[in-house]
Short mmCIF file of C-alpha atoms in Angstrom, two decimals:
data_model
loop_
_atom_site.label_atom_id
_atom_site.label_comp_id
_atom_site.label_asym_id
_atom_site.label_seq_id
_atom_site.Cartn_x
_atom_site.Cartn_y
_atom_site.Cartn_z
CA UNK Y 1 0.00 0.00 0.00
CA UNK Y 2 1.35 3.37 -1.06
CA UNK Y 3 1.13 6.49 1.32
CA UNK Y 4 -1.09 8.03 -0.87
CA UNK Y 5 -3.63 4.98 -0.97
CA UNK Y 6 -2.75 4.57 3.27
CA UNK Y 7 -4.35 8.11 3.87
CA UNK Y 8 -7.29 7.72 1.99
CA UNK Y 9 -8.96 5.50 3.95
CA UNK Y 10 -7.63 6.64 7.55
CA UNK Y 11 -9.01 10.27 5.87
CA UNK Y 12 -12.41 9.11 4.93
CA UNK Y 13 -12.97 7.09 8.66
CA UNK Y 14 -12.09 10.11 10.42
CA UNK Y 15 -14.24 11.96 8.54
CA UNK Y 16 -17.18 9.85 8.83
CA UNK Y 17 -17.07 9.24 12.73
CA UNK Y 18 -16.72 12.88 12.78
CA UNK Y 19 -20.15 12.98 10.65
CA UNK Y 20 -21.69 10.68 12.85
CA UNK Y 21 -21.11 12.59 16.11
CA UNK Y 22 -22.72 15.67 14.32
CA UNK Y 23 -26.52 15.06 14.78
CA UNK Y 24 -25.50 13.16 18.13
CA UNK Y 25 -24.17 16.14 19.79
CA UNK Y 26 -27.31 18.40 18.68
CA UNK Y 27 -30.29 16.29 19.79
CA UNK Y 28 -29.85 17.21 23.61
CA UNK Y 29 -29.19 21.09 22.97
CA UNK Y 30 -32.41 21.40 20.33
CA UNK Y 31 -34.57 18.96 21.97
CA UNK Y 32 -36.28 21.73 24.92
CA UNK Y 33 -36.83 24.28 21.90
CA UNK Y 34 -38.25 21.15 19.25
CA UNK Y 35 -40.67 19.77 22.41
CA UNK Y 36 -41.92 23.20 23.08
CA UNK Y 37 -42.77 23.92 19.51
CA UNK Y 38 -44.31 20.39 19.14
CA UNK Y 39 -45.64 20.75 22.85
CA UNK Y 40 -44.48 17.26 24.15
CA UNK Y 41 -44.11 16.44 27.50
CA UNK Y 42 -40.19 15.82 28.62
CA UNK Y 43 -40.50 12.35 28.26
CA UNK Y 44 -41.33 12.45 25.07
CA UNK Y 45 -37.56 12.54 23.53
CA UNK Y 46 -37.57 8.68 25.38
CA UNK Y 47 -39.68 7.56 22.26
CA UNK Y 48 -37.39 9.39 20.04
CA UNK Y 49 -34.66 7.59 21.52
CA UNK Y 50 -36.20 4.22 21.46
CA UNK Y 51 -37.41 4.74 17.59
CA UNK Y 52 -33.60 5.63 17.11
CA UNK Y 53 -32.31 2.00 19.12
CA UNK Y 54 -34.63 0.19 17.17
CA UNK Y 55 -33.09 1.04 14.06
CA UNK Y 56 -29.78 1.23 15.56
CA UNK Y 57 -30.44 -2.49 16.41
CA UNK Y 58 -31.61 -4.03 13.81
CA UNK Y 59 -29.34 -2.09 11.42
CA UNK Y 60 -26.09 -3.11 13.47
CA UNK Y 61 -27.04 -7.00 13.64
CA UNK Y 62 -27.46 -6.70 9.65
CA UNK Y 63 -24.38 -5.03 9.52
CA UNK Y 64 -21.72 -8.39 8.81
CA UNK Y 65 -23.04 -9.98 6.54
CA UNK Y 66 -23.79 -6.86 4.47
CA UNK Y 67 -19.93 -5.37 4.54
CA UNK Y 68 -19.41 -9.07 3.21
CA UNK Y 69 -21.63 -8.91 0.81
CA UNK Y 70 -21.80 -5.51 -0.89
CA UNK Y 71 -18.40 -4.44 0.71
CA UNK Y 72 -17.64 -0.88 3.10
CA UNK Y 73 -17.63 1.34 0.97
CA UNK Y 74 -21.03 1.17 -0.97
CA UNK Y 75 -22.55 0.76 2.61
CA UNK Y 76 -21.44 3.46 4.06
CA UNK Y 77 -22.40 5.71 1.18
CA UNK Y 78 -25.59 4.70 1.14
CA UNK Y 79 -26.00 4.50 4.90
CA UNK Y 80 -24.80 7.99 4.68
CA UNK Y 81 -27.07 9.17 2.09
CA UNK Y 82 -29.91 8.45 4.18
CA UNK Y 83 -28.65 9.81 7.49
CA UNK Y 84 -28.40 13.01 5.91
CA UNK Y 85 -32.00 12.56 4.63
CA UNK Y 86 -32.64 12.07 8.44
CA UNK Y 87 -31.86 15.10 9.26
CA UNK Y 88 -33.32 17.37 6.45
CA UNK Y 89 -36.41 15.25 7.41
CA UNK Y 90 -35.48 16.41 11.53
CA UNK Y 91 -35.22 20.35 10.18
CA UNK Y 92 -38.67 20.07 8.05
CA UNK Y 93 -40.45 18.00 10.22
CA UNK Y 94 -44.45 19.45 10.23
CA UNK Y 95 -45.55 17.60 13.08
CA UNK Y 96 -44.63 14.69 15.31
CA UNK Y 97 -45.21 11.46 13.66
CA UNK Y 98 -42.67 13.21 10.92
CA UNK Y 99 -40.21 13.57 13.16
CA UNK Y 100 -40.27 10.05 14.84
CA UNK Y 101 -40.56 8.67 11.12
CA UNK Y 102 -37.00 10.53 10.81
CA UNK Y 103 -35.65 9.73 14.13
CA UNK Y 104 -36.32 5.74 12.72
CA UNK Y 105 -34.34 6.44 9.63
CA UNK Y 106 -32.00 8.23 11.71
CA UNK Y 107 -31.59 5.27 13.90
CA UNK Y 108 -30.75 2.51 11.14
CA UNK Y 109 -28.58 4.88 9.05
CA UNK Y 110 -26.21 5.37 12.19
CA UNK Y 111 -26.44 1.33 12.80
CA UNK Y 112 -24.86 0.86 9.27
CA UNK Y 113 -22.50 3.76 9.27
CA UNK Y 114 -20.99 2.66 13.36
CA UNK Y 115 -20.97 -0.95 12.98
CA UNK Y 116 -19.35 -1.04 9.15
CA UNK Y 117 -16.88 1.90 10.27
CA UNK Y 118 -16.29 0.04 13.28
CA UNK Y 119 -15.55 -3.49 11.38
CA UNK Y 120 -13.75 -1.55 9.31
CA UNK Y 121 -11.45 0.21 11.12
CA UNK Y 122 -11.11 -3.37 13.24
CA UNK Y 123 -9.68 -5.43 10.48
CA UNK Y 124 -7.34 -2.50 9.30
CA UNK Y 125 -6.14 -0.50 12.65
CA UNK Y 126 -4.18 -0.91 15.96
CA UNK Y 127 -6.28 -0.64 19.23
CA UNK Y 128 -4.82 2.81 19.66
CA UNK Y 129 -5.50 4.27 16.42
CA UNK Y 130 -9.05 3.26 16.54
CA UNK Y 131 -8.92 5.48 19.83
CA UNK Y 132 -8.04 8.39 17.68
CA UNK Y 133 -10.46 7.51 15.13
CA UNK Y 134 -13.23 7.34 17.30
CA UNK Y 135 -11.91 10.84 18.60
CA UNK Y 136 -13.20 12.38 15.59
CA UNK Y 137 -16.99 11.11 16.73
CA UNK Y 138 -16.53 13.11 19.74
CA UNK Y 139 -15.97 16.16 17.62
CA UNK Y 140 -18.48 16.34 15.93
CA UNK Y 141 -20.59 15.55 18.85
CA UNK Y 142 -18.46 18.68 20.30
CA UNK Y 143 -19.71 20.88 16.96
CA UNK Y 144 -23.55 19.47 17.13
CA UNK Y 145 -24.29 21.70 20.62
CA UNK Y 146 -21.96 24.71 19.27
CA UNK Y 147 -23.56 25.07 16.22
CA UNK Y 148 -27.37 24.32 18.21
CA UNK Y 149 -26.18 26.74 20.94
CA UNK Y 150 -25.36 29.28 18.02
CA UNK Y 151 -28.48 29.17 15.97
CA UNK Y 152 -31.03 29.28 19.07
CA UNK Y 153 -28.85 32.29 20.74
CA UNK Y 154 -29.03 34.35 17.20
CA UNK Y 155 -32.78 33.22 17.75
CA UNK Y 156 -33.18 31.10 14.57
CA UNK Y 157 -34.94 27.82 15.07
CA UNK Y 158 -33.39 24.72 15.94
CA UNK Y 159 -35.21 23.70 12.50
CA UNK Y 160 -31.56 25.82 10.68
CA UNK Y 161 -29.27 23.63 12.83
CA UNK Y 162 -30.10 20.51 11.30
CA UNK Y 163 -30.95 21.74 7.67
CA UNK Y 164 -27.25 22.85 8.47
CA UNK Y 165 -26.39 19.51 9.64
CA UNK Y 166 -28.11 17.54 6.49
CA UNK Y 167 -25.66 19.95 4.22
CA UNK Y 168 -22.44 18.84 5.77
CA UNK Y 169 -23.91 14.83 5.81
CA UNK Y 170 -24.36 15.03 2.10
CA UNK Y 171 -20.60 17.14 1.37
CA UNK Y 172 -19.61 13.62 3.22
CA UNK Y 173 -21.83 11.80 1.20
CA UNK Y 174 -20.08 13.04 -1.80
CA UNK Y 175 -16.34 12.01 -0.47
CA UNK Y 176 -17.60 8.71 0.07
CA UNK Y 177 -19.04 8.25 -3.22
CA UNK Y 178 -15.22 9.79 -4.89
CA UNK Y 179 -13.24 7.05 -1.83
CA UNK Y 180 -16.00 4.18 -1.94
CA UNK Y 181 -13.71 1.70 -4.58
CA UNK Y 182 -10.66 2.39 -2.35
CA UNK Y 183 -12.46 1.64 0.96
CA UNK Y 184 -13.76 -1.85 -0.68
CA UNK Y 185 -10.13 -2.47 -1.67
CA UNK Y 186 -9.95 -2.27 -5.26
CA UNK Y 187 -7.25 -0.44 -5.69
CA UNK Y 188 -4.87 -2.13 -4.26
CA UNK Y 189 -5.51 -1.20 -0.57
CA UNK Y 190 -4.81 -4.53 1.27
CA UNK Y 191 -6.50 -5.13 4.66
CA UNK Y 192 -4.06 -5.95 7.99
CA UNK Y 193 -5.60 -8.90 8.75
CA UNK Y 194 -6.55 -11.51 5.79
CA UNK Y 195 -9.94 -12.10 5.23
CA UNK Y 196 -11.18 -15.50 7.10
CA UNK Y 197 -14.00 -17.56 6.85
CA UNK Y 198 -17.61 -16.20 7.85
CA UNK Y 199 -18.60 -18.25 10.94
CA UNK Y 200 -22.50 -18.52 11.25
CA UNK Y 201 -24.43 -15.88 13.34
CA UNK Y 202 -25.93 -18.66 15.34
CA UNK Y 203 -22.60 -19.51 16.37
CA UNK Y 204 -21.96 -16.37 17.98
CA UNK Y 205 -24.82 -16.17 19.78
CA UNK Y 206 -24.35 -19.55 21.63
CA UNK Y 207 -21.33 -18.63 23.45
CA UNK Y 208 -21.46 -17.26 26.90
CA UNK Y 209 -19.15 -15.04 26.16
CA UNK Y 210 -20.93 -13.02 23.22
CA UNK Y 211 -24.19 -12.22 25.82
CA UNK Y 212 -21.33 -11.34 28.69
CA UNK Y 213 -19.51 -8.51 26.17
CA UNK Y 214 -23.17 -7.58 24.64
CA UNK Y 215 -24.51 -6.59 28.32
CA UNK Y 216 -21.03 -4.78 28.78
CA UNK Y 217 -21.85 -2.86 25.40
CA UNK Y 218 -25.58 -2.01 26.40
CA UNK Y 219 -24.52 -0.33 29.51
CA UNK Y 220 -21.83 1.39 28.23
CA UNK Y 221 -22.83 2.66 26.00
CA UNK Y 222 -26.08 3.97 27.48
CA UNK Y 223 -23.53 5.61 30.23
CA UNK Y 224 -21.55 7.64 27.69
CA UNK Y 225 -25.31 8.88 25.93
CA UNK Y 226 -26.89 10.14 28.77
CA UNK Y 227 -25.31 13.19 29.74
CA UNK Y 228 -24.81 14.12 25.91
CA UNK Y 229 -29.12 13.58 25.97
CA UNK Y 230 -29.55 15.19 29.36
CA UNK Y 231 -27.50 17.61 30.50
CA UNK Y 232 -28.37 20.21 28.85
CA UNK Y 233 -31.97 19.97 30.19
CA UNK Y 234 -30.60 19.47 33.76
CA UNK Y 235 -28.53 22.14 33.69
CA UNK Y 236 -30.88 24.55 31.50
CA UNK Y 237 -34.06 23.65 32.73
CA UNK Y 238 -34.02 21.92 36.11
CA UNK Y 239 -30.83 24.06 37.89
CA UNK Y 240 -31.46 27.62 35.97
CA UNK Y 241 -28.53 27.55 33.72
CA UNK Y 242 -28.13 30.07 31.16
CA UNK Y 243 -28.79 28.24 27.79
CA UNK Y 244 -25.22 29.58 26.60
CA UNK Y 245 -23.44 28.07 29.48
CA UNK Y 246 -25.38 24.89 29.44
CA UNK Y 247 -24.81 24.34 25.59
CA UNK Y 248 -20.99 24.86 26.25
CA UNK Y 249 -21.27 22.75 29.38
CA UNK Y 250 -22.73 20.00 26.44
CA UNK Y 251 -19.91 20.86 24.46
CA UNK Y 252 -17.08 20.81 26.59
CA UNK Y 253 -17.80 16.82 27.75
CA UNK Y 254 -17.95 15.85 23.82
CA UNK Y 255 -14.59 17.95 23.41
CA UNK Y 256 -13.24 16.16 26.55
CA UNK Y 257 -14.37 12.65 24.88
CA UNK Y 258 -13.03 13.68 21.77
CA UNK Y 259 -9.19 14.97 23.30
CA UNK Y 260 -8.75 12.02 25.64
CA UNK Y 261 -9.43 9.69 22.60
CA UNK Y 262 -6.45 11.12 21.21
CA UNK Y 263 -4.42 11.41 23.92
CA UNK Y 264 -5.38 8.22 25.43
CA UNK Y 265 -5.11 6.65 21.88
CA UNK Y 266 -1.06 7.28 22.21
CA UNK Y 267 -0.79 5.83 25.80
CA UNK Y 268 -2.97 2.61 24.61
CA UNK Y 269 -0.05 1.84 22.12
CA UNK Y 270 2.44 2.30 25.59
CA UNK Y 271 0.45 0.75 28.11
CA UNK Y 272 -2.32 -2.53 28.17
CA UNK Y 273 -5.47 -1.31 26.91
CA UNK Y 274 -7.12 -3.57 29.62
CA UNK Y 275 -5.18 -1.23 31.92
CA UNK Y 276 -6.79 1.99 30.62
CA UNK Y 277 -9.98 0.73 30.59
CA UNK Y 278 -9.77 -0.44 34.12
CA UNK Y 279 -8.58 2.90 34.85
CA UNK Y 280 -11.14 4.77 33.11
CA UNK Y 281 -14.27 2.62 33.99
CA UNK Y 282 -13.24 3.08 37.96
CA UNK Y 283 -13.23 7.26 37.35
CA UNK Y 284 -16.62 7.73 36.16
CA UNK Y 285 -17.93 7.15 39.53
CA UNK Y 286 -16.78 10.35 40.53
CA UNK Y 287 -17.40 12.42 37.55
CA UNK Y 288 -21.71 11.31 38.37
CA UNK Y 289 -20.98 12.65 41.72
CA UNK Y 290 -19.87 15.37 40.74
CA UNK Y 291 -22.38 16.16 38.08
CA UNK Y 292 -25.04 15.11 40.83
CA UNK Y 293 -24.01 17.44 43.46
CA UNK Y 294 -22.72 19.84 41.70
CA UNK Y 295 -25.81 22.30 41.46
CA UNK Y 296 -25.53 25.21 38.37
CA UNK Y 297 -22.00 25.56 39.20
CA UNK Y 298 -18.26 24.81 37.93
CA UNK Y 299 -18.25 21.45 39.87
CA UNK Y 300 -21.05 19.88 37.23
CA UNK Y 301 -19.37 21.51 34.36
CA UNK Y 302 -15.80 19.69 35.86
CA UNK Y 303 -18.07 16.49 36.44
CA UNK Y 304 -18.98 16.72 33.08
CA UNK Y 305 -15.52 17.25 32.00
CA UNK Y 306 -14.03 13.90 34.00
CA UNK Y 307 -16.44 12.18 32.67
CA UNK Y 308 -16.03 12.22 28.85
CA UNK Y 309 -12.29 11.79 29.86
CA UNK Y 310 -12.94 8.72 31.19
CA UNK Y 311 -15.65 7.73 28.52
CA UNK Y 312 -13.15 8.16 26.07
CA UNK Y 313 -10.83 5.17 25.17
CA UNK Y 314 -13.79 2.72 26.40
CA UNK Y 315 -15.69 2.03 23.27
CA UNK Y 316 -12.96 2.40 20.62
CA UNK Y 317 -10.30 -0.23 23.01
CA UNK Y 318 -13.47 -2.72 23.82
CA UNK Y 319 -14.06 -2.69 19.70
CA UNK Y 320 -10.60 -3.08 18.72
CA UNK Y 321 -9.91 -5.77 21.12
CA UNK Y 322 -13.12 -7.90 19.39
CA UNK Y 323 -10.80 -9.47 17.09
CA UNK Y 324 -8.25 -10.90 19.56
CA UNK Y 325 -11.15 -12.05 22.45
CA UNK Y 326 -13.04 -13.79 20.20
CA UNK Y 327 -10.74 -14.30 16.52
CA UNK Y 328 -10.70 -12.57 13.48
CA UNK Y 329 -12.91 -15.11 11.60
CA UNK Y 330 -15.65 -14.06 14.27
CA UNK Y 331 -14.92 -10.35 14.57
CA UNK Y 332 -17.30 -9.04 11.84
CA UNK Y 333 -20.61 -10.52 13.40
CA UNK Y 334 -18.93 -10.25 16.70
CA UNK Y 335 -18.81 -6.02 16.28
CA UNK Y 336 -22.19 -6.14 14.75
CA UNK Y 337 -23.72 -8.08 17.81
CA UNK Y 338 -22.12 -5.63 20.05
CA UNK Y 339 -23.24 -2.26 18.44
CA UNK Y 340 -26.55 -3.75 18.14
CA UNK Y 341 -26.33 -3.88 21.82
CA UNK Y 342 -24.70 -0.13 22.70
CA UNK Y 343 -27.87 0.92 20.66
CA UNK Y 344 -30.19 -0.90 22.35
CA UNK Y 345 -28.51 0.65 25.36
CA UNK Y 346 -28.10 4.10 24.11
CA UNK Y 347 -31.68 3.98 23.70
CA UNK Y 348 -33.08 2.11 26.58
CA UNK Y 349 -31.03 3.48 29.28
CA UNK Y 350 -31.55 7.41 28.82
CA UNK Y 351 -35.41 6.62 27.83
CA UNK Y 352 -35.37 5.05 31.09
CA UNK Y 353 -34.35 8.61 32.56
CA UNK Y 354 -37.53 10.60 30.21
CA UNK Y 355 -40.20 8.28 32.11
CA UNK Y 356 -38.21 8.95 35.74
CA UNK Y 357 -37.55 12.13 34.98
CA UNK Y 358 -41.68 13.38 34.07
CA UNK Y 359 -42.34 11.37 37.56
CA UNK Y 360 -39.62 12.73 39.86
CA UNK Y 361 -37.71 15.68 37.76
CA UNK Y 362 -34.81 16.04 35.60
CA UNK Y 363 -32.21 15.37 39.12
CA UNK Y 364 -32.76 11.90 38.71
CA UNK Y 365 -30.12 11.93 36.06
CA UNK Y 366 -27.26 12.26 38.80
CA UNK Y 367 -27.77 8.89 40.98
CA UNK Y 368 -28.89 6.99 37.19
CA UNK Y 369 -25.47 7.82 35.73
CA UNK Y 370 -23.57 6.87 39.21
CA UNK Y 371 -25.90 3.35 39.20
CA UNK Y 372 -24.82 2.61 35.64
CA UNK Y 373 -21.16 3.33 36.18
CA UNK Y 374 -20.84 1.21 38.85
CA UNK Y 375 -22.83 -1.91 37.43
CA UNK Y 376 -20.31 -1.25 34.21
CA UNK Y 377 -17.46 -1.27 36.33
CA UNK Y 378 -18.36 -4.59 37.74
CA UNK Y 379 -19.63 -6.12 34.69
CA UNK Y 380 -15.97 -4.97 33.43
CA UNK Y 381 -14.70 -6.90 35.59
CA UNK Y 382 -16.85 -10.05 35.56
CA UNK Y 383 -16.02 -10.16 31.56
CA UNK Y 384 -12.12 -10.38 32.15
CA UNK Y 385 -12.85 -12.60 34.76
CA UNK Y 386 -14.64 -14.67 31.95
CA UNK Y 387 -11.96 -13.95 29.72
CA UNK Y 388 -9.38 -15.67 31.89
CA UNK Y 389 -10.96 -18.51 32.14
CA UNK Y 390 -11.55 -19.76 28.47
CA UNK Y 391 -8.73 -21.01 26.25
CA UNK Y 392 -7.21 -18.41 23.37
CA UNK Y 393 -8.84 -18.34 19.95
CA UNK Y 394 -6.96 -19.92 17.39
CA UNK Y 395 -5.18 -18.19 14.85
#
């Protein structure tokens, strides 16, 4: 592989995790300005959410066998295509069964694009520089509550922050379509790992092992969502926030995700990634407390901060570790199993917090996110546990 034909595809991934995180970031910061114009109760965004896991789930347990048979590159452009449909449909929305109709297409367009990215980057990159890669996501999570914060403090409508949003979806749409041949490996880009044979699904499923890493995934994953769905409303709505300051508060824990994926990418390449993760998993205790106690003040914003610091390496090291836990024969349906569960837990856990939350307020979001950190933590460490105990997959 040349250098040219090396950054091509590094290019385009980055890119399109970056893409991914865009809507992401946005939903919390427009969803108290879309409810009141729709007037919805809070808990409404939990159907959102669960229209979007649905999707999410069935799209990401589709996702192996359709990078094997149509290849990444024509998947991802035409996942792609239709998230940015998604979100012109989000921005023109009249009414509400619109905008669950595009919260559905929303949801199975980001299944494709995070589990074929995902297996992609898995067969091609080192641990650590899929820790970068997925650094990119949390950028463009960092831009979606920005660029949200910006239009509703020039008092536009949230409605211009996605039609914004579906522009820069199809400008990546287009560099897919120009990189899609190169990304399928036709010219001449060879993958790291050679291709193996495609185990059955069933197979997967009847190992112990596969439900142990797909309950890790589901909680997870619904711990790094929440306070990108909910803090804004907390901090806005329930402690008095100035919008500005809450939408930055938003912003700075996707910018903290998105710099210690980075950095942290560099020290996974120094250090075991089963270290970091340890590490990181045992901190987010303390970034909920904080966020829980921490009233309209500093300490939430800090809280806030720790915790997409620790967030960050988790996903990206637990995905590019698939291949050695359970072989690389078994890593494509293996990924797809496991983002089919982080969206059925990026869904399920902060709808969870929309029905608590119309019953008891918007502060039940503090003790939910310390709960779920802790249960992750031990799960954690119930999988290694596992881990230990079962023989190597062969080569």
């Amino acid at each position: 592989m040349t250098r040219a034909q090396w950054w091509v595809p590094v290019t385009i991934t980055a890119l399109a995790f970056a893409a991914l995180g865009l809507p992401d970031g946005a939903l919390g910061v427009a969803w108290p300005s879309m409810r009141r114009d729709f007037g919805l109760p809070v808990s409404a965004l939990a159907v959102l959410l669960l229209l979007m896991m649905a999707g999410h789930l069935v799209a990401g347990v589709g996702t192996g066998p359709a990078v094997a048979r149509i290849g990444p590159g024509r998947l991802l452009l035409w996942s792609n295509l239709a998230f940015a449909a998604s979100a012109l449909g989000f921005a023109l929305a009249p009414g509400w069964w619109t905008l669950m109709l595009a919260a559905l297409v929303t949801g199975t367009a980001a299944g494709l694009i995070d589990a074929g990215l995902n297996t992609f980057a898995a067969a091609r990159f080192s641990p650590g520089a899929i820790t970068m890669l997925h650094g990119c996501f949390g950028a463009g999570a960092m831009l979606g509550p920005l660029l949200l914060g910006r239009v509703l403090e020039t008092g536009r409508s949230w409605r211009v922050g996605y039609a914004i949003i579906a522009c820069a979806l199809c400008a990546m749409t287009l560099a897919l379509a120009l990189a899609r041949r190169v990304l399928d490996g036709t010219h001449g880009v060879v993958p790291a790992r050679p291709p193996a044979s495609d185990p059955r699904l069933a197979e997967m499923l009847s190992r112990p092992g596969t439900w142990l890493a797909g309950g890790l995934f589901f909680l997870y994953t619904g711990l790094e969502v929440i306070p990108g769905r909910w803090a804004y409303s907390l901090l806005a709505e329930a402690r008095g926030m100035s919008p500005e300051r809450a939408a930055g508060a938003v912003a700075a824990y996707w910018g903290s995700l998105s710099l210690g994926r980075v950095l942290l990418g560099a020290v996974a390449r120094r250090v075991a990634p089963r270290l970091v993760l340890r590490a990181c998993l045992a901190g987010t205790p303390a970034g909920a407390v904080l966020l829980w106690t921490g009233g309209d003040g500093l300490r939430s914003v800090i809280g806030l901060v720790i915790l997409g610091l620790c967030f960050a390496p988790v996903f990206p090291l637990m995905i590019g570790l698939t291949p050695e836990r359970v072989g690389s024969s078994h890593a494509g349906h293996a990924i797809g199993l496991q983002v089919a569960a982080a969206a059925l837990g990026g869904g399920v856990l902060p709808g969870t917090i929309g029905f608590l939350a119309r019953n008891t307020g918007l502060e039940v979001v503090g003790p939910f996110l310390l709960v779920t950190a802790l249960a992750t933590l031990a799960l954690y460490e119930g999988s290694e546990a596992w881990a230990r105990l079962r023989p190597p997959p062969s080569p």
